[in-house]
mmCIF file of C-alpha atoms and ligand atoms in Angstrom:
data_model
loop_
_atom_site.group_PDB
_atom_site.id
_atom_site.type_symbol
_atom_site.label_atom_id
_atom_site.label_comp_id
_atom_site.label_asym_id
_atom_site.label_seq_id
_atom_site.Cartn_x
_atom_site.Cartn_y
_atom_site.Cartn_z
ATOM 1 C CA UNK A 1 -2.052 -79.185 8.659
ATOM 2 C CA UNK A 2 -1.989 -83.123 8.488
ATOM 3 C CA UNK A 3 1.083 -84.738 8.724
ATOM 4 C CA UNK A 4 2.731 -85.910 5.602
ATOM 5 C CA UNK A 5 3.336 -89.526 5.407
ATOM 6 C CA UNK A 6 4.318 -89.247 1.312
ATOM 7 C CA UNK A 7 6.023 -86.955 -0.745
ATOM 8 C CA UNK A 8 3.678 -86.945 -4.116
ATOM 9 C CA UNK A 9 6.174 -84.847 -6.092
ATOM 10 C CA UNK A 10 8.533 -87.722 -5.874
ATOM 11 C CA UNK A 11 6.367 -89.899 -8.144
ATOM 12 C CA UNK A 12 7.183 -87.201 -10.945
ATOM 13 C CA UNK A 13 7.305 -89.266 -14.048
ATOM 14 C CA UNK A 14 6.031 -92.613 -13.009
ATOM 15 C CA UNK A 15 2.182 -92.964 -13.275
ATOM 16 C CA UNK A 16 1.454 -96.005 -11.619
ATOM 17 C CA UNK A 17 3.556 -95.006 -8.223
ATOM 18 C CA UNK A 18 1.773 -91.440 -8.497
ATOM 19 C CA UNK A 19 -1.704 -93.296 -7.833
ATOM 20 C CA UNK A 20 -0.532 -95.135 -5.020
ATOM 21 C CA UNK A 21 0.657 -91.972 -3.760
ATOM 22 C CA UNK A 22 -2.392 -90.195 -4.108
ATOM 23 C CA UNK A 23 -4.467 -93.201 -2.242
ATOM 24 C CA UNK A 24 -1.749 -93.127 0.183
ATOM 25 C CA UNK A 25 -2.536 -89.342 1.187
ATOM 26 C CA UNK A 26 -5.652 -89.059 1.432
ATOM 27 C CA UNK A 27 -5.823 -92.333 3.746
ATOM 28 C CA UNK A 28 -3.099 -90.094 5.441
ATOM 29 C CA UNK A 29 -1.238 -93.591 7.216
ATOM 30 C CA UNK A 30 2.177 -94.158 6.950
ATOM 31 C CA UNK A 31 2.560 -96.535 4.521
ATOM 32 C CA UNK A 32 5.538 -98.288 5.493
ATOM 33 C CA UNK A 33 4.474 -98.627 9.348
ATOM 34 C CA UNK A 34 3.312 -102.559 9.871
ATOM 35 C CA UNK A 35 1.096 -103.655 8.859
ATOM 36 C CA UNK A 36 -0.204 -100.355 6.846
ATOM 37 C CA UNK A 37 2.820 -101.862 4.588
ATOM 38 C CA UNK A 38 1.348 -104.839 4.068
ATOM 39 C CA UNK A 39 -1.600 -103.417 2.752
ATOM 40 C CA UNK A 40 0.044 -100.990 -0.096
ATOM 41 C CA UNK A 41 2.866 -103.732 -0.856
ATOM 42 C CA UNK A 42 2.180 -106.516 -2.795
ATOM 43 C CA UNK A 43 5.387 -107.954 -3.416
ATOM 44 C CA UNK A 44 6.831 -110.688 -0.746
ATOM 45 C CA UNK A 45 9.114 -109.881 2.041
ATOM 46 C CA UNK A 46 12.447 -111.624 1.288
ATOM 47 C CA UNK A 47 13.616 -111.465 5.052
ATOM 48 C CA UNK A 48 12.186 -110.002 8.180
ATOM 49 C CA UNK A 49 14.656 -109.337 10.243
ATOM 50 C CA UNK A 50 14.753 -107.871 14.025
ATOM 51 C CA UNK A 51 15.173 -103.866 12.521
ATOM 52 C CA UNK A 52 14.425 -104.318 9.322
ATOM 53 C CA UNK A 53 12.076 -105.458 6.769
ATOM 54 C CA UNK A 54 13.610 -106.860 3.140
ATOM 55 C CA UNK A 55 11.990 -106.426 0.224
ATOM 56 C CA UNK A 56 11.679 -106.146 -3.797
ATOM 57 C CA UNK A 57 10.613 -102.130 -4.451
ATOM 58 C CA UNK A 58 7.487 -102.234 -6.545
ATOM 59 C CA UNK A 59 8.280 -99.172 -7.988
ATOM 60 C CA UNK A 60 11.572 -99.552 -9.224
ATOM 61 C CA UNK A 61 14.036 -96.744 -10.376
ATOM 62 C CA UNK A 62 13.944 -96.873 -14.525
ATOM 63 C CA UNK A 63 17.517 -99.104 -15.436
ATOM 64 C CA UNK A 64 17.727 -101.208 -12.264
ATOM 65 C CA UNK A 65 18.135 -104.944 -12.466
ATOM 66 C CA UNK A 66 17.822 -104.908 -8.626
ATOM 67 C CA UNK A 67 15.875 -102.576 -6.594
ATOM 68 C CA UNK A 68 15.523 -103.539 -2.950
ATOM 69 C CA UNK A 69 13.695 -101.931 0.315
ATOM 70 C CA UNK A 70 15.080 -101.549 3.793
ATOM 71 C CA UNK A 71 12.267 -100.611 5.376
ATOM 72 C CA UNK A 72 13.166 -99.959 9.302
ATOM 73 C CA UNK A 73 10.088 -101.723 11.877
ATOM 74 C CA UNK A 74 9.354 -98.833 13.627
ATOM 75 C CA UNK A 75 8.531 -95.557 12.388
ATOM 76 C CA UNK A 76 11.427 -93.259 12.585
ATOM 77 C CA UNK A 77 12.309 -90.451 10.099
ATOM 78 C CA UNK A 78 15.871 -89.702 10.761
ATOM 79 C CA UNK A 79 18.780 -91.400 11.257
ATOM 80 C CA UNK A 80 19.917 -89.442 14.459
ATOM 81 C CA UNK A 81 17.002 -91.437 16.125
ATOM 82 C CA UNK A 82 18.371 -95.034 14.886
ATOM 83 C CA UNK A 83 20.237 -97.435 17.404
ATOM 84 C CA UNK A 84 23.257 -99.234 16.869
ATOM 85 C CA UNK A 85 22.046 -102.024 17.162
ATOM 86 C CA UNK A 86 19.643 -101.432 13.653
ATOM 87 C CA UNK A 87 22.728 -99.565 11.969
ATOM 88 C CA UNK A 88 24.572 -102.940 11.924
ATOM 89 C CA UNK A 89 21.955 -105.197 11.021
ATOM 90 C CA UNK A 90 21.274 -102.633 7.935
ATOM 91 C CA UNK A 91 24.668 -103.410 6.823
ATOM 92 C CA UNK A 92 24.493 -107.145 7.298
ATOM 93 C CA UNK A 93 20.972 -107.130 5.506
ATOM 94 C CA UNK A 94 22.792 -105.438 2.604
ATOM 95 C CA UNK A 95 25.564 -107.966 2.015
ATOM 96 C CA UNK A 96 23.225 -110.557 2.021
ATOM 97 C CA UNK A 97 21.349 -109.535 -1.030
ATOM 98 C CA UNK A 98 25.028 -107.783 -2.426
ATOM 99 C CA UNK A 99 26.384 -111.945 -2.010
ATOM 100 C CA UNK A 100 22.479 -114.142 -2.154
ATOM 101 C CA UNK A 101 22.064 -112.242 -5.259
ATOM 102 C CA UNK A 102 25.946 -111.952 -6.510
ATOM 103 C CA UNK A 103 25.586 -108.733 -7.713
ATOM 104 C CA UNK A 104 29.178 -107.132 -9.231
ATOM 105 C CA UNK A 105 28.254 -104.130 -8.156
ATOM 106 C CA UNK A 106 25.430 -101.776 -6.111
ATOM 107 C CA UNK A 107 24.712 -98.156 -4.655
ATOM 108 C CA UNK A 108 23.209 -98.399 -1.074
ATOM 109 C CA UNK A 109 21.804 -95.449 0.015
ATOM 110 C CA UNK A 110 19.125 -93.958 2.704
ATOM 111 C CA UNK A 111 17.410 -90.426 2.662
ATOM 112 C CA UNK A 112 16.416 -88.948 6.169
ATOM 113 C CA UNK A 113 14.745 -85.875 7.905
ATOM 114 C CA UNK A 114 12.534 -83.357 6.036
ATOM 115 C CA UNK A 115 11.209 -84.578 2.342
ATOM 116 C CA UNK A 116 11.431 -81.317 0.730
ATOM 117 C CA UNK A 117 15.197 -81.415 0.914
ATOM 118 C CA UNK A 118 15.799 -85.182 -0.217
ATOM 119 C CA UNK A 119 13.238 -86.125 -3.147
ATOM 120 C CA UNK A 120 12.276 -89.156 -0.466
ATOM 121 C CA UNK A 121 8.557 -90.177 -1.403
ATOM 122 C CA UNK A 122 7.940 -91.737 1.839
ATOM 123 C CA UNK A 123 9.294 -90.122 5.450
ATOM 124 C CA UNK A 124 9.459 -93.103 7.082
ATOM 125 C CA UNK A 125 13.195 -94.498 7.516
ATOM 126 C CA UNK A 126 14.099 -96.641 4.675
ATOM 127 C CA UNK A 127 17.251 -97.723 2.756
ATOM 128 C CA UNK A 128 17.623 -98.695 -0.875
ATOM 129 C CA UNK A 129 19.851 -100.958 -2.851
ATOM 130 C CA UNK A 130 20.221 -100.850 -6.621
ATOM 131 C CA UNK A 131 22.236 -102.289 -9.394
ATOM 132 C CA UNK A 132 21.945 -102.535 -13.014
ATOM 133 C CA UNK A 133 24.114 -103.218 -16.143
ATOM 134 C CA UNK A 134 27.737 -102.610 -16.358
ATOM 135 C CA UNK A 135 28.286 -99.321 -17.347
ATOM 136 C CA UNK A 136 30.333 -99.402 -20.744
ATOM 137 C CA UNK A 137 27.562 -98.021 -23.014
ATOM 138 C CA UNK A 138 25.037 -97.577 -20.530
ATOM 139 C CA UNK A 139 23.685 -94.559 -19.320
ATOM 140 C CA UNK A 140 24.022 -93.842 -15.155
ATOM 141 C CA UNK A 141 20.529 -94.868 -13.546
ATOM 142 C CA UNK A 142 19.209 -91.303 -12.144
ATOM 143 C CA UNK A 143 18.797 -91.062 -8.272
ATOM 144 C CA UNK A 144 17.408 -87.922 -6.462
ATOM 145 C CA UNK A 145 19.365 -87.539 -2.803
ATOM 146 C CA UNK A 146 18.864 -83.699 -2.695
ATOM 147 C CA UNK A 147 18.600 -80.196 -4.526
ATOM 148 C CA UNK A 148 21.312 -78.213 -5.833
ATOM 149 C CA UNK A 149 21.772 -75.038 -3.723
HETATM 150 ZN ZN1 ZN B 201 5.881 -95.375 9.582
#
């Protein structure tokens, strides 16, 4: 079997990011190795940074008023293979949208290892930040980290 670079059932719901997906497959690349990444994303790359590539998420999660990618330079799929070194710079990358952008408020989160347990749509390492509206009235934005047991 070919490796999987994408996880199509992730796209469940959103048409335009199922397409993508599908192209994605059967080119069977990994789509956010450089400069494959280049080629699927369209949107600019806020900051390159030693790790870690910053950018707007074309595709992103239904509520958000900020959806941004973390998208680690070299492949890796799991966080037991990430140095130090990238660990820290993830963090400072973070709190310079959380302050550039002055968001009140964000969820910062990263899936890792096997697809079929984390809803991830692509394997390759990857962090995401998103806010939205206060909640009040507003309904929670929905994020898939896993399935219940
Ligand atoms: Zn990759």
């Amino acid at each position: 079997m070919a490796k999987e670079f994408v996880n199509r059932k992730s796209a469940a719901g959103r048409k335009a990011y199922a397409k993508i997906l599908k192209r994605i497959a059967e080119d069977s690349v990994c789509p956010f190795c450089e400069p494959n990444f280049l080629k699927y994303h369209t949107l600019p790359i806020l900051k390159k940074g030693v790790h870690w590539i910053v950018t707007e998420n074309m595709n992103p999660y239904k509520g958000t008023k900020t959806h941004v990618l973390f998208v680690h330079r070299g492949h890796l799929e799991d966080i037991t293979k990430l140095s130090p070194a990238a660990a820290a710079e993830l963090f400072k990358l973070a709190r310079w949208i959380k302050t550039t952008r002055k968001l009140p408020g964000a969820g910062l989160f990263m899936r890792m290892g096997d697809m079929r347990y984390t809803g991830a749509s692509v394997a390759h390492l990857h962090a995401n930040l998103i806010s939205g509206a206060v909640q009040d009235t507003h309904e929670p934005i929905a994020v898939t980290l896993g399935f219940k047991k």
